[in-house]
XYZ file of C-alpha atoms in Angstrom:
652
model
C 109.399 12.691 95.628
C 111.579 12.620 92.513
C 115.234 13.528 92.581
C 116.416 17.131 92.329
C 116.709 18.378 88.767
C 116.958 21.661 86.874
C 113.763 23.220 85.530
C 113.556 23.602 81.797
C 113.975 27.214 80.550
C 110.396 27.188 79.221
C 108.925 26.066 82.569
C 111.117 28.503 84.483
C 109.867 31.329 82.271
C 106.250 30.297 82.805
C 106.771 30.296 86.566
C 108.359 33.750 86.305
C 105.455 34.839 84.130
C 103.133 34.082 87.022
C 104.851 36.865 88.959
C 105.257 39.366 86.131
C 102.236 38.706 83.899
C 98.995 38.680 85.833
C 96.650 40.053 83.161
C 96.845 42.111 79.944
C 97.410 45.264 81.985
C 100.614 43.707 83.376
C 101.904 43.157 79.851
C 101.193 46.752 78.876
C 102.928 48.041 81.997
C 106.125 46.111 81.252
C 106.151 47.152 77.593
C 105.494 50.802 78.419
C 108.384 50.829 80.871
C 110.694 49.427 78.209
C 109.565 52.099 75.754
C 110.117 54.922 78.216
C 113.543 53.565 79.139
C 114.369 53.549 75.404
C 113.732 57.313 75.267
C 110.404 57.189 73.427
C 108.428 60.419 73.135
C 105.441 58.876 71.352
C 103.749 55.596 72.281
C 100.760 54.047 70.498
C 98.861 51.188 72.121
C 96.292 49.166 70.186
C 94.373 46.365 71.943
C 91.573 43.981 71.079
C 89.186 42.201 73.430
C 90.598 43.944 76.467
C 94.132 42.918 75.480
C 93.473 39.179 75.643
C 93.431 38.739 71.868
C 95.932 41.438 70.885
C 98.249 44.019 72.432
C 100.299 46.050 69.972
C 102.618 48.759 71.290
C 104.702 50.981 69.022
C 107.220 53.607 70.134
C 109.776 55.919 68.536
C 112.558 55.093 70.994
C 116.148 54.132 70.347
C 115.332 50.636 69.089
C 117.187 47.306 69.490
C 120.181 46.178 67.472
C 119.714 43.203 65.150
C 122.149 41.086 67.099
C 120.327 41.766 70.383
C 116.766 40.952 69.267
C 116.901 37.222 69.997
C 118.846 37.848 73.224
C 116.126 40.284 74.371
C 113.721 37.337 74.718
C 116.044 35.487 77.083
C 115.648 35.609 80.839
C 117.771 38.097 82.771
C 118.859 39.855 79.590
C 118.946 43.634 79.988
C 120.863 46.695 78.839
C 120.066 48.702 81.987
C 122.481 47.296 84.580
C 125.937 45.809 84.257
C 127.209 45.426 87.811
C 126.105 45.492 91.435
C 126.687 49.229 91.750
C 124.078 49.817 89.038
C 121.527 47.774 90.975
C 122.099 49.873 94.088
C 121.088 53.061 92.244
C 118.563 52.014 89.586
C 117.488 55.003 87.507
C 115.457 53.115 84.883
C 111.933 51.717 85.192
C 112.917 48.194 84.191
C 116.128 46.333 84.989
C 115.512 42.643 85.696
C 115.320 41.460 82.087
C 112.388 39.133 82.753
C 109.484 40.910 81.052
C 109.866 39.863 77.406
C 110.919 36.315 78.302
C 107.932 35.907 80.624
C 105.477 37.365 78.111
C 106.764 35.229 75.240
C 106.382 32.083 77.358
C 102.601 32.576 77.722
C 101.723 34.322 74.430
C 102.655 34.669 70.768
C 105.134 37.530 70.710
C 106.543 39.454 67.751
C 109.265 42.034 68.308
C 110.163 44.401 65.462
C 112.799 47.108 65.869
C 115.139 49.438 64.068
C 117.854 51.722 65.369
C 118.884 55.000 63.751
C 122.107 53.410 62.414
C 120.390 50.435 60.713
C 119.237 50.626 57.124
C 116.457 48.076 57.684
C 114.384 46.771 60.559
C 114.484 43.225 61.889
C 111.834 41.100 63.492
C 111.970 38.226 65.964
C 109.139 35.849 66.885
C 108.586 33.434 69.730
C 105.554 31.353 70.657
C 104.947 29.731 73.982
C 106.548 26.323 74.407
C 108.842 26.573 71.381
C 110.761 29.522 72.800
C 112.954 29.421 69.701
C 113.340 32.926 68.327
C 112.930 33.257 64.550
C 114.757 36.293 63.093
C 113.779 37.871 59.762
C 113.883 41.298 58.047
C 110.884 43.641 58.232
C 109.703 47.126 57.279
C 109.568 49.498 60.236
C 110.551 53.099 61.081
C 113.002 53.925 63.835
C 111.720 52.549 67.121
C 110.154 49.310 68.308
C 106.836 47.521 67.956
C 105.871 44.665 70.262
C 102.858 42.552 69.315
C 101.418 40.140 71.864
C 98.646 37.807 70.668
C 96.501 35.209 72.419
C 97.646 35.799 75.969
C 97.738 32.572 78.033
C 96.892 30.477 74.961
C 99.117 27.687 76.317
C 98.132 28.016 79.993
C 94.345 27.450 80.104
C 94.296 27.503 83.902
C 95.540 31.104 83.892
C 93.203 32.130 81.102
C 90.186 30.962 83.091
C 90.959 33.651 85.670
C 90.598 36.416 83.110
C 87.593 38.705 83.576
C 85.295 40.126 80.932
C 86.898 42.107 78.141
C 85.628 45.415 79.473
C 86.965 44.689 82.958
C 90.396 43.774 81.631
C 90.398 46.898 79.484
C 89.620 49.106 82.492
C 92.691 47.713 84.261
C 94.756 48.283 81.119
C 93.442 51.833 80.738
C 94.402 52.566 84.340
C 97.981 51.540 83.537
C 98.038 53.962 80.600
C 96.656 56.690 82.867
C 99.398 56.141 85.430
C 102.111 56.261 82.813
C 100.620 59.399 81.286
C 100.674 61.023 84.739
C 104.289 60.022 85.262
C 105.590 61.411 81.952
C 103.997 64.637 80.768
C 106.596 64.951 78.006
C 105.446 61.779 76.216
C 102.525 61.370 73.820
C 100.163 58.454 74.541
C 97.517 57.091 72.170
C 95.199 54.214 73.071
C 92.823 52.283 70.814
C 90.437 49.496 71.798
C 88.814 47.316 69.137
C 89.641 49.946 66.525
C 88.112 52.842 68.491
C 90.321 55.643 69.776
C 89.931 55.930 73.530
C 92.755 58.228 74.596
C 94.925 60.715 72.747
C 97.343 62.677 74.894
C 99.866 65.071 73.422
C 103.145 65.931 75.147
C 102.987 68.984 77.413
C 105.673 71.173 78.924
C 103.906 73.981 80.823
C 102.081 73.852 84.145
C 98.824 74.909 82.515
C 99.140 72.142 79.923
C 99.929 69.609 82.656
C 96.771 70.607 84.463
C 94.794 70.086 81.260
C 96.180 66.555 81.030
C 95.264 65.988 84.678
C 91.739 67.230 83.985
C 91.361 64.884 81.021
C 92.553 61.871 83.038
C 91.063 62.566 86.489
C 88.183 64.897 85.667
C 87.913 68.658 85.641
C 86.636 68.727 89.217
C 89.965 67.416 90.526
C 92.073 70.218 89.102
C 89.448 72.819 90.037
C 89.712 71.757 93.677
C 93.403 70.935 93.866
C 96.414 72.866 95.135
C 99.746 72.798 93.344
C 102.884 72.448 95.449
C 106.614 72.283 94.790
C 108.865 71.994 97.842
C 112.542 71.074 97.986
C 114.740 70.200 100.942
C 118.265 71.033 99.853
C 119.906 69.465 102.900
C 118.403 66.031 102.268
C 118.130 66.269 98.484
C 114.370 65.629 98.470
C 111.825 67.340 96.255
C 108.055 66.897 96.478
C 105.783 68.437 93.876
C 102.391 67.808 92.360
C 98.765 68.426 93.221
C 96.718 67.636 96.331
C 92.941 67.846 96.491
C 91.255 70.189 98.929
C 90.003 68.384 102.027
C 86.423 68.884 100.833
C 87.313 67.102 97.601
C 87.455 63.705 99.252
C 86.572 60.277 97.903
C 84.739 57.267 99.261
C 87.614 55.120 97.947
C 91.339 55.633 97.514
C 90.931 55.650 93.726
C 92.582 58.991 92.963
C 95.844 58.565 94.802
C 98.926 58.558 92.595
C 102.406 58.738 94.078
C 105.546 58.573 91.939
C 109.115 58.100 93.116
C 111.626 59.146 90.461
C 108.942 58.605 87.826
C 107.901 55.150 89.092
C 104.383 54.766 90.508
C 104.416 53.023 93.864
C 102.173 51.998 96.739
C 104.179 52.388 99.914
C 102.942 52.177 103.496
C 105.332 54.904 104.658
C 103.983 57.325 102.063
C 100.368 56.351 102.715
C 100.798 56.856 106.444
C 102.412 60.279 105.988
C 99.635 61.513 103.682
C 96.903 60.164 105.946
C 98.422 61.948 108.941
C 98.680 65.206 107.012
C 94.942 65.042 106.278
C 93.961 63.623 109.667
C 92.602 66.891 111.037
C 90.489 67.900 108.056
C 88.958 64.765 106.520
C 85.498 63.469 107.333
C 85.646 59.947 108.754
C 85.737 57.216 106.140
C 86.837 59.565 103.353
C 90.071 59.456 101.349
C 92.136 62.350 99.961
C 92.912 62.722 96.278
C 96.433 63.568 95.120
C 98.997 63.277 92.344
C 102.434 63.653 93.918
C 105.993 63.241 92.686
C 108.942 62.574 94.984
C 112.426 63.038 93.569
C 115.507 61.852 95.408
C 118.866 60.213 94.826
C 118.240 56.727 93.318
C 120.778 55.328 95.780
C 118.410 56.259 98.641
C 115.577 54.024 97.437
C 115.545 50.278 96.744
C 113.149 49.456 93.906
C 114.011 45.752 93.811
C 111.749 44.556 96.627
C 108.635 43.419 94.728
C 108.197 41.278 91.581
C 105.983 43.900 89.919
C 108.023 46.838 91.305
C 104.922 48.394 92.888
C 106.657 48.731 96.244
C 109.943 50.320 97.211
C 112.036 50.555 100.361
C 113.485 53.901 101.417
C 116.882 53.748 103.042
C 115.895 56.727 105.224
C 112.204 56.003 105.655
C 111.792 58.298 108.652
C 113.340 61.207 106.770
C 111.025 60.631 103.799
C 107.973 60.193 106.039
C 108.637 63.399 107.976
C 109.375 65.390 104.822
C 106.121 64.321 103.140
C 104.070 64.854 106.296
C 105.510 68.279 107.118
C 105.163 69.487 103.537
C 101.545 68.426 103.087
C 100.580 69.449 106.624
C 101.962 72.944 106.016
C 100.320 73.290 102.600
C 96.932 72.206 103.951
C 97.332 74.441 107.002
C 98.142 77.450 104.830
C 94.922 77.130 102.849
C 92.658 80.106 103.417
C 89.276 81.137 102.003
C 91.101 83.554 99.685
C 92.652 80.525 97.957
C 89.209 79.097 97.170
C 87.574 82.356 96.065
C 89.093 83.358 92.699
C 90.457 86.856 92.482
C 88.402 89.181 90.356
C 85.586 86.665 90.124
C 83.069 89.434 90.492
C 83.801 90.718 86.988
C 83.450 87.265 85.407
C 80.437 86.138 87.340
C 78.181 86.645 84.392
C 80.221 84.724 81.842
C 79.557 81.336 83.358
C 82.755 80.990 85.332
C 81.492 79.962 88.733
C 83.755 79.915 91.734
C 84.938 76.555 93.015
C 82.873 75.652 96.016
C 84.356 74.440 99.256
C 81.349 72.156 99.556
C 78.418 71.407 97.280
C 75.052 71.337 98.968
C 73.203 68.071 98.498
C 72.136 65.108 100.544
C 74.264 64.170 103.550
C 77.298 62.078 102.708
C 76.650 62.075 98.989
C 79.267 62.330 96.277
C 78.718 64.494 93.249
C 79.955 63.594 89.805
C 83.358 65.074 90.600
C 83.602 63.281 93.913
C 83.175 66.290 96.202
C 81.879 65.338 99.604
C 78.678 67.145 100.446
C 77.768 67.923 103.991
C 74.180 67.768 105.011
C 72.868 69.354 108.187
C 75.065 69.074 111.239
C 73.501 66.886 113.927
C 74.081 69.577 116.526
C 70.776 71.412 116.403
C 69.531 72.085 119.860
C 67.873 74.881 121.701
C 70.129 77.458 123.246
C 68.794 76.458 126.642
C 70.409 73.010 126.449
C 73.872 74.495 126.446
C 74.893 77.673 128.245
C 78.418 79.016 128.090
C 79.506 81.085 131.093
C 80.286 83.943 128.732
C 77.007 83.785 126.835
C 76.598 86.747 124.590
C 73.850 89.145 125.523
C 73.163 91.576 122.744
C 73.708 95.072 124.041
C 73.471 96.957 120.805
C 76.399 99.095 121.945
C 79.069 97.729 119.631
C 81.840 100.206 118.876
C 84.585 99.725 116.279
C 87.708 98.275 117.836
C 85.868 96.989 120.904
C 84.451 93.639 121.831
C 80.802 93.321 120.706
C 78.981 92.665 123.924
C 80.748 89.707 125.468
C 82.781 88.589 122.460
C 84.056 85.627 124.458
C 80.898 83.675 123.687
C 81.923 83.704 120.056
C 85.705 83.871 120.264
C 86.358 82.213 123.613
C 89.623 80.305 123.406
C 92.324 79.590 125.913
C 95.221 81.960 125.646
C 97.975 80.175 127.568
C 99.426 76.707 127.510
C 98.921 76.276 131.232
C 95.247 77.200 130.974
C 94.765 74.703 128.171
C 96.554 71.969 130.124
C 94.371 72.601 133.142
C 91.251 72.373 131.034
C 92.373 69.142 129.360
C 93.085 67.606 132.734
C 89.704 68.691 134.040
C 88.009 67.342 130.962
C 89.812 64.009 131.126
C 88.936 63.657 134.815
C 85.274 64.589 134.651
C 84.366 63.181 131.200
C 81.466 65.586 131.037
C 80.770 67.895 128.074
C 80.125 70.912 130.284
C 83.350 70.716 132.260
C 85.797 72.315 129.796
C 83.475 75.164 128.945
C 83.242 76.217 132.566
C 86.889 77.153 132.737
C 87.624 78.450 129.249
C 89.258 81.838 129.360
C 87.311 84.456 127.415
C 90.256 86.059 125.756
C 89.098 86.156 122.155
C 90.343 88.983 120.002
C 88.268 92.151 119.934
C 85.648 92.307 117.244
C 86.760 93.872 113.993
C 84.875 96.766 112.418
C 83.508 96.402 108.911
C 85.918 97.953 106.397
C 84.809 100.588 103.967
C 82.931 99.358 100.926
C 85.952 99.210 98.669
C 86.191 96.424 96.098
C 89.977 96.311 96.425
C 89.721 95.786 100.170
C 86.785 93.395 100.129
C 87.750 90.272 102.121
C 87.348 86.802 100.559
C 84.329 85.862 102.676
C 82.741 89.290 102.305
C 80.485 90.923 104.851
C 77.700 89.360 106.876
C 74.162 90.372 105.972
C 71.971 87.989 108.005
C 71.699 84.835 110.098
C 69.471 81.967 108.973
C 67.559 80.029 111.669
C 70.355 80.706 114.130
C 72.540 78.207 112.282
C 73.995 79.716 109.115
C 75.636 83.072 108.507
C 74.821 84.653 105.157
C 77.505 86.922 103.724
C 78.042 88.784 100.470
C 81.376 88.920 98.655
C 82.498 89.876 95.167
C 81.546 86.476 93.770
C 78.078 86.201 95.243
C 76.634 84.540 98.333
C 78.667 82.870 101.096
C 76.996 80.436 103.483
C 78.808 79.683 106.743
C 77.979 77.040 109.327
C 78.771 79.157 112.353
C 79.237 76.286 114.824
C 81.573 74.335 112.544
C 83.584 77.453 111.678
C 83.923 78.589 115.285
C 84.822 75.065 116.365
C 87.828 75.102 114.033
C 88.899 78.559 115.214
C 88.770 77.576 118.896
C 90.526 74.286 118.171
C 93.431 75.909 116.300
C 93.907 78.492 119.066
C 93.977 75.783 121.699
C 96.537 73.783 119.716
C 98.715 76.859 119.327
C 98.528 77.609 123.037
C 99.377 74.003 123.862
C 102.363 73.929 121.509
C 103.863 77.017 123.094
C 104.933 75.063 126.149
C 106.473 71.657 126.799
C 104.195 68.745 127.589
C 103.931 68.460 131.380
C 104.309 65.029 132.946
C 103.251 63.519 136.225
C 104.765 60.444 137.913
C 102.609 57.384 138.401
C 101.983 56.333 141.981
C 102.304 52.720 140.859
C 104.511 52.283 137.774
C 102.987 50.185 135.004
C 104.871 47.315 133.375
C 104.159 46.124 129.862
C 105.516 43.362 127.671
C 106.775 44.260 124.209
C 108.968 42.678 121.583
C 112.740 42.948 121.933
C 112.894 45.211 118.904
C 110.344 47.583 120.433
C 112.206 47.556 123.734
C 115.429 48.414 121.890
C 113.693 51.374 120.214
C 112.391 52.664 123.544
C 115.876 52.401 125.030
C 117.542 54.049 122.029
C 115.147 57.005 121.825
C 114.343 58.132 125.383
C 114.282 61.794 124.309
C 111.366 61.083 121.953
C 109.187 59.734 124.752
C 110.306 62.475 127.154
C 109.234 65.098 124.632
C 105.848 63.388 124.496
C 105.580 63.369 128.284
C 106.476 59.712 128.970
C 109.375 58.313 130.953
C 110.149 54.672 130.243
C 112.668 52.294 131.765
C 113.723 48.955 130.395
C 113.422 46.227 133.005
C 114.218 43.221 130.868
C 114.727 41.972 127.325
C 111.037 42.421 126.517
C 109.709 44.447 129.457
C 109.236 48.206 129.849
C 108.066 50.191 132.861
C 106.061 53.411 132.465
C 106.970 55.798 135.290
C 105.631 59.132 134.011
C 102.753 60.034 131.690
C 101.438 63.372 130.280
C 99.135 65.185 132.687
C 96.497 65.500 129.974
C 96.459 61.731 129.432
C 96.552 60.626 133.055
C 93.224 58.804 132.652
C 94.118 57.290 129.280
C 95.357 53.770 128.642
C 99.070 54.565 128.942
C 100.377 51.049 128.117
C 98.298 50.915 124.948
C 99.509 54.354 123.869
C 103.130 53.304 124.384
C 102.546 50.111 122.391
C 100.952 52.110 119.561
C 103.860 54.562 119.476
C 106.397 51.720 119.386
C 104.447 49.955 116.638
C 104.502 53.143 114.556
C 108.238 53.535 115.147
C 108.884 49.986 113.974
C 106.815 50.345 110.785
C 107.075 54.026 109.835
C 110.063 55.333 111.774
C 107.978 58.004 113.534
C 104.758 58.390 115.488
C 102.190 61.054 116.293
C 99.976 58.914 118.540
C 100.430 61.117 121.602
C 99.842 64.352 119.687
C 96.729 62.842 118.126
C 95.399 61.815 121.539
C 95.941 65.332 122.888
C 94.404 66.849 119.750
C 91.389 64.591 120.161
C 90.817 65.992 123.636
C 91.345 69.542 122.400
C 88.923 68.922 119.546
C 86.222 67.647 121.894
C 86.694 70.658 124.133
C 86.552 73.012 121.152
C 83.329 71.364 119.947
C 81.643 71.933 123.281
C 83.138 75.383 123.711
C 82.139 76.674 120.277
C 79.076 78.823 119.693
C 75.995 76.606 119.305
C 73.163 76.535 116.821
C 70.260 78.888 117.578
C 72.638 81.364 119.204
C 71.731 84.767 117.834
C 74.780 86.746 116.714
C 74.955 90.420 115.870
C 76.279 91.646 112.529
C 79.636 92.692 114.096
C 79.988 89.245 115.690
C 79.273 87.556 112.381
C 81.839 89.738 110.615
C 84.382 88.975 113.333
C 83.736 85.271 112.753
C 84.334 85.699 109.004
C 87.585 87.597 109.582
C 88.823 84.908 111.983
C 88.014 82.229 109.424
C 90.152 84.037 106.853
C 93.102 84.061 109.258
C 92.755 80.555 110.729
C 94.491 77.442 109.434
C 92.254 74.740 107.923
C 89.181 76.932 108.430
C 87.491 75.261 105.468
C 86.659 72.264 107.672
C 85.675 71.732 111.268
C 87.565 69.346 113.548
C 85.524 66.420 112.216
C 86.217 67.187 108.555
C 82.845 68.738 107.731
C 82.865 71.802 105.457
C 82.420 75.122 107.237
C 81.384 77.289 104.289
C 80.295 77.202 100.677
C 80.147 79.732 97.846
C 77.282 80.378 95.425
C 78.317 82.666 92.580
C 75.969 85.160 90.950
C 76.003 82.982 87.858
C 74.808 79.980 89.883
C 72.113 82.086 91.526
C 71.003 83.417 88.137
C 70.670 79.840 86.876
C 68.386 79.006 89.792
C 66.004 81.758 88.769
C 66.473 81.353 84.996
C 67.766 84.887 84.673
C 69.083 85.736 81.228
C 67.365 82.750 79.616
């Protein structure tokens, strides 16, 4: 090996460029951040050949002084931080001062700028290996224009890794989309090979923001999204934005945008919190769609942990995780059918304004143009003789308002006390047979509700039942049109939510192990278990530390006596290490409750009376997450009169 020596500035910049400049989209991202930090309200981007041949970005920001133009192309030159305290609370998008130096080392860069106090603009140029800035006067309005030509012209090895022009442009367009989502008050214009691709005007109202969202993510996203704005004054956190309904799920995580103080990030703590919030309502293998903004004190987040600034580190990660989870979990839980059926839709049914559907009927597992998951038939069709609940409903025809229709427990049977639920979970875990939980379920469902008077102002969102189709679907009529309900899926959710509520009303009961179980963990995990005994006690576990890396499990939850206790403890500790919190135990209990609810719910081919069907609809309107069953399948869908008229070509 040769002796130690200093790298030349040009080579050092090219090495740094490998971290900052990956493709044309990386260049655009860095330049956009500089423009936004300069206070620009209008940004024009013009590219050729996907950005490989030319990237020209013009803004109307504050501009750069003549004396600072050449310095701007030097490494670690920035106007955004001056001392260590500034780095500990970074409020700008850029701060390292590497972007322009890195870009100019692998491309031909021209920087033209003018401040409001200068009479004329000035221009500086730098090309690859020369790295000698040439300063000269130029004509330019207030603001800055950066022109990047022939990217990687002097590094052929990097240029060979470039994809086709259209592929590179798609990556570049995605960067523009993210920036446009982060700053609604800024105008963005994008041209590719002389053709205008995107023209976004600044917006300041919620309705205008939603129009921008629709133009960038598709109209179906905003039609099936819920707006939220929640603040926690004690911790100084604010979470706002839009989350897609659980039925608006995607096969890929391609519509997930999370911004922290205006900076788009991909963070495992955030991802975990969102996934947990949707865990009870998403079909397996599907991904939620969301555009969320988290605002907090810049001192509470470290943005200097990744070369491209895509990742951040929260100083109070557990606080952030719990805040995001609780907020989204509550918003999703508060969704009701009335939120999906537009008010007054009956009057506008003929003008072409159809109601947003909770699920679009098509082939199983398909995705429509907007990305809405479509449920096909549930694989639960079976004759009523294959499953018999102890409280099977026998139609008596003697239903009276305010009383239970026949034996209402066959429809509404759900445990009413925490102790009853615990006993049933234990029985289910011991026997591992589908019929076991149903045999002991307490038939304490609410009495059936009478049909209200036919008053449009009092008409419920899901309307009134009119028939049952093949013993599987309930057909109802509301102001909008026709409502189709999968009675098993809907009742499964109702029973499940009641069982969860009953379980949460009492503390988790533990039982000691006859033979304590020892498990080996890392020292860090053992420290966490020793520092947070109350967490495990609340979950029903009692742990003791027997050595530097050894724990002993002495008590486990009664409901999970047959489960793999050591593995559950390891999973909880792993979550604590990575995310600062864990819901493994709750999820295991919920999984058992969900299985019991599935087997305890009313089955296909069970004939229900009109009062029973109406009682089911009323319970759906009052139950959390009633739009999906425990497995994430939709429970109901809406067909408006306009959609029905189109099927039969009425009015054409």
